[in-house]
PDB file of C-alpha atoms in Angstrom:
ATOM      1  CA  UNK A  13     -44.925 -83.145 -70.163  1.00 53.00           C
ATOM      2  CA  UNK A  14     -42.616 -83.185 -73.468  1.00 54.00           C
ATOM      3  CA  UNK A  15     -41.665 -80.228 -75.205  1.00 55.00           C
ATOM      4  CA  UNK A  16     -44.324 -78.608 -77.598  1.00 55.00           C
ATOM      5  CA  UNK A  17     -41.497 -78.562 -80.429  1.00 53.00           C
ATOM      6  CA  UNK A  18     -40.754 -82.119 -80.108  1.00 55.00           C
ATOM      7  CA  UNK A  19     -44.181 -83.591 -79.744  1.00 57.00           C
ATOM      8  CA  UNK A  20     -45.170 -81.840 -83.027  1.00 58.00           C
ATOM      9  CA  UNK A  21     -43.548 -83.915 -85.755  1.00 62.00           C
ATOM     10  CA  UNK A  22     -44.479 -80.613 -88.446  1.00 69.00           C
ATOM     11  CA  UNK A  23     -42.164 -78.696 -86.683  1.00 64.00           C
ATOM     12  CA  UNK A  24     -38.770 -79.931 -86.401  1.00 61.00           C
ATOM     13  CA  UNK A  25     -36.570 -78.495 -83.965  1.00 60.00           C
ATOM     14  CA  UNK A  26     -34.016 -75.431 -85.297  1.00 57.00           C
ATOM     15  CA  UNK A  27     -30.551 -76.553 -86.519  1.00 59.00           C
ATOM     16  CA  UNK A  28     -28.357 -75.623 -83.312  1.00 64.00           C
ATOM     17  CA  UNK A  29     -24.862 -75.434 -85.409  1.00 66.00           C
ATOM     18  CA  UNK A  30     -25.911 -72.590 -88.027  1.00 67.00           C
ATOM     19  CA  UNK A  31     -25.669 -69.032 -86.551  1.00 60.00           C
ATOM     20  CA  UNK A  32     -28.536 -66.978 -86.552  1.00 58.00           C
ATOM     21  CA  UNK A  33     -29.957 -65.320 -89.551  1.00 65.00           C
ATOM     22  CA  UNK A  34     -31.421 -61.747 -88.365  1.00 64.00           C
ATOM     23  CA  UNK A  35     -29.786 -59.195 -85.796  1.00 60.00           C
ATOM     24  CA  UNK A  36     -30.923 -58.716 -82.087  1.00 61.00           C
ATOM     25  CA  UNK A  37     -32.891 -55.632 -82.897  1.00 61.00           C
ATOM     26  CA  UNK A  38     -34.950 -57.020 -86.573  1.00 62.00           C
ATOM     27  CA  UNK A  39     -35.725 -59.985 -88.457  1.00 68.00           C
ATOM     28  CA  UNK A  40     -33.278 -58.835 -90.781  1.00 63.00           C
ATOM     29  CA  UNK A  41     -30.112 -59.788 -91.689  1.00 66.00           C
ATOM     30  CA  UNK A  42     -27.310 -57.387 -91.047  1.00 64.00           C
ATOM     31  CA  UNK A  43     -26.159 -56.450 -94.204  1.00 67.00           C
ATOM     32  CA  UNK A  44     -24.121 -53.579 -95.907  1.00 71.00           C
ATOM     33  CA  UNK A  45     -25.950 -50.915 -98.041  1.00 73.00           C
ATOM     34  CA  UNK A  46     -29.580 -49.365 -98.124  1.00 80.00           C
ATOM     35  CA  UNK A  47     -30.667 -51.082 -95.577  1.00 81.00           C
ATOM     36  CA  UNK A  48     -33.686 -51.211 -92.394  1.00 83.00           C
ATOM     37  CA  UNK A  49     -30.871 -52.225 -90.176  1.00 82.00           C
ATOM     38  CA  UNK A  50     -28.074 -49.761 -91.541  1.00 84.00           C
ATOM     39  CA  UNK A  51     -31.038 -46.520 -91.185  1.00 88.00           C
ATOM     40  CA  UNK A  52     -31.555 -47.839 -87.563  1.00 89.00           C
ATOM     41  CA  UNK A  53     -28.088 -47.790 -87.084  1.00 90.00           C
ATOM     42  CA  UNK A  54     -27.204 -44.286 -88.275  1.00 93.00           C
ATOM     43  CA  UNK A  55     -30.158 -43.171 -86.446  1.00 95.00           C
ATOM     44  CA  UNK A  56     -28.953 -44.362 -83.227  1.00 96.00           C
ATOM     45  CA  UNK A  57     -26.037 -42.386 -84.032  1.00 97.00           C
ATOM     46  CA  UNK A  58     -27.385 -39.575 -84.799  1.00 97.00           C
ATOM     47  CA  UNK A  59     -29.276 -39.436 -81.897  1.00 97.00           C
ATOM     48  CA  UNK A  60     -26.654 -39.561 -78.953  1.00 98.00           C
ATOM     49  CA  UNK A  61     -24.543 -37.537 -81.459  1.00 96.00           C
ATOM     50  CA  UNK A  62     -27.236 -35.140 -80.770  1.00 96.00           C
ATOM     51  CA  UNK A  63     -27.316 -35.933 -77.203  1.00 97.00           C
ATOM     52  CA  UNK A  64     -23.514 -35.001 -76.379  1.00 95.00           C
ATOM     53  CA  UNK A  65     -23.467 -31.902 -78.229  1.00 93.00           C
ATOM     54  CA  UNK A  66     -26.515 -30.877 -76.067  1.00 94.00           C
ATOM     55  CA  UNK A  67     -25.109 -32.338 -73.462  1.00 95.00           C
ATOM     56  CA  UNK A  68     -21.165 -30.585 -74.014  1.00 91.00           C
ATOM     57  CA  UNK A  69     -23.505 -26.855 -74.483  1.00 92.00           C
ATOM     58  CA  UNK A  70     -24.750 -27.108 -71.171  1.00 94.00           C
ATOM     59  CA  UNK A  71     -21.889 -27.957 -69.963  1.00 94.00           C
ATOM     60  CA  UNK A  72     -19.465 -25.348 -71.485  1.00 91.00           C
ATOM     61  CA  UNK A  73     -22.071 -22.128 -71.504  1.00 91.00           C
ATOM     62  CA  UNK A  74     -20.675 -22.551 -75.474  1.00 91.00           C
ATOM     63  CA  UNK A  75     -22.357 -23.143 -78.996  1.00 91.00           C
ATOM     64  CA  UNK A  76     -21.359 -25.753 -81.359  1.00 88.00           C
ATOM     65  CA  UNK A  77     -21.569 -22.461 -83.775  1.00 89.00           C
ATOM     66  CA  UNK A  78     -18.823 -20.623 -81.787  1.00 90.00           C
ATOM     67  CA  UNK A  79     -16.688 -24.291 -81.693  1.00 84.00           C
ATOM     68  CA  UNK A  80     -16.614 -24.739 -85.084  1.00 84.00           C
ATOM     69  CA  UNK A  81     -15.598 -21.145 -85.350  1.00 88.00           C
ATOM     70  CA  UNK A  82     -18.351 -19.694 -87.523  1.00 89.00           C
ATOM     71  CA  UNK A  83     -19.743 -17.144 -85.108  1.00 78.00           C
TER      72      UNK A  83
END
């Protein structure tokens, strides 16, 4: 049986040279600035950030206070 895309003469097939125009993660395109893609980013950050100083407290018996030398 032939493919669906190339039986259907409405949909031609994609251009296999260009690269792709939207990240892994969106339909976006990764782009500087204000972005969706940039806020997911920094918020993936943010959250093993998050994750190793939670993770370095247990570990030490220590507070990121008491690090940074505030208390």
């Amino acid at each position: 049986m032939p493919d669906s895309a190339a039986a259907d003469p409405g949909n031609p097939a994609p251009e296999e040279s260009s690269p792709p125009l939207s990240s892994a993660t969106t339909n976006e395109a990764p782009a500087f600035g204000w972005s969706s893609y940039a806020e997911r980013i920094n918020g993936r950050f943010a959250m093993v950030g998050i994750l190793v100083i939670a993770a370095l407290e247990l570990c030490t018996g220590s507070t990121v206070i008491h690090w940074l030398g505030l208390g």
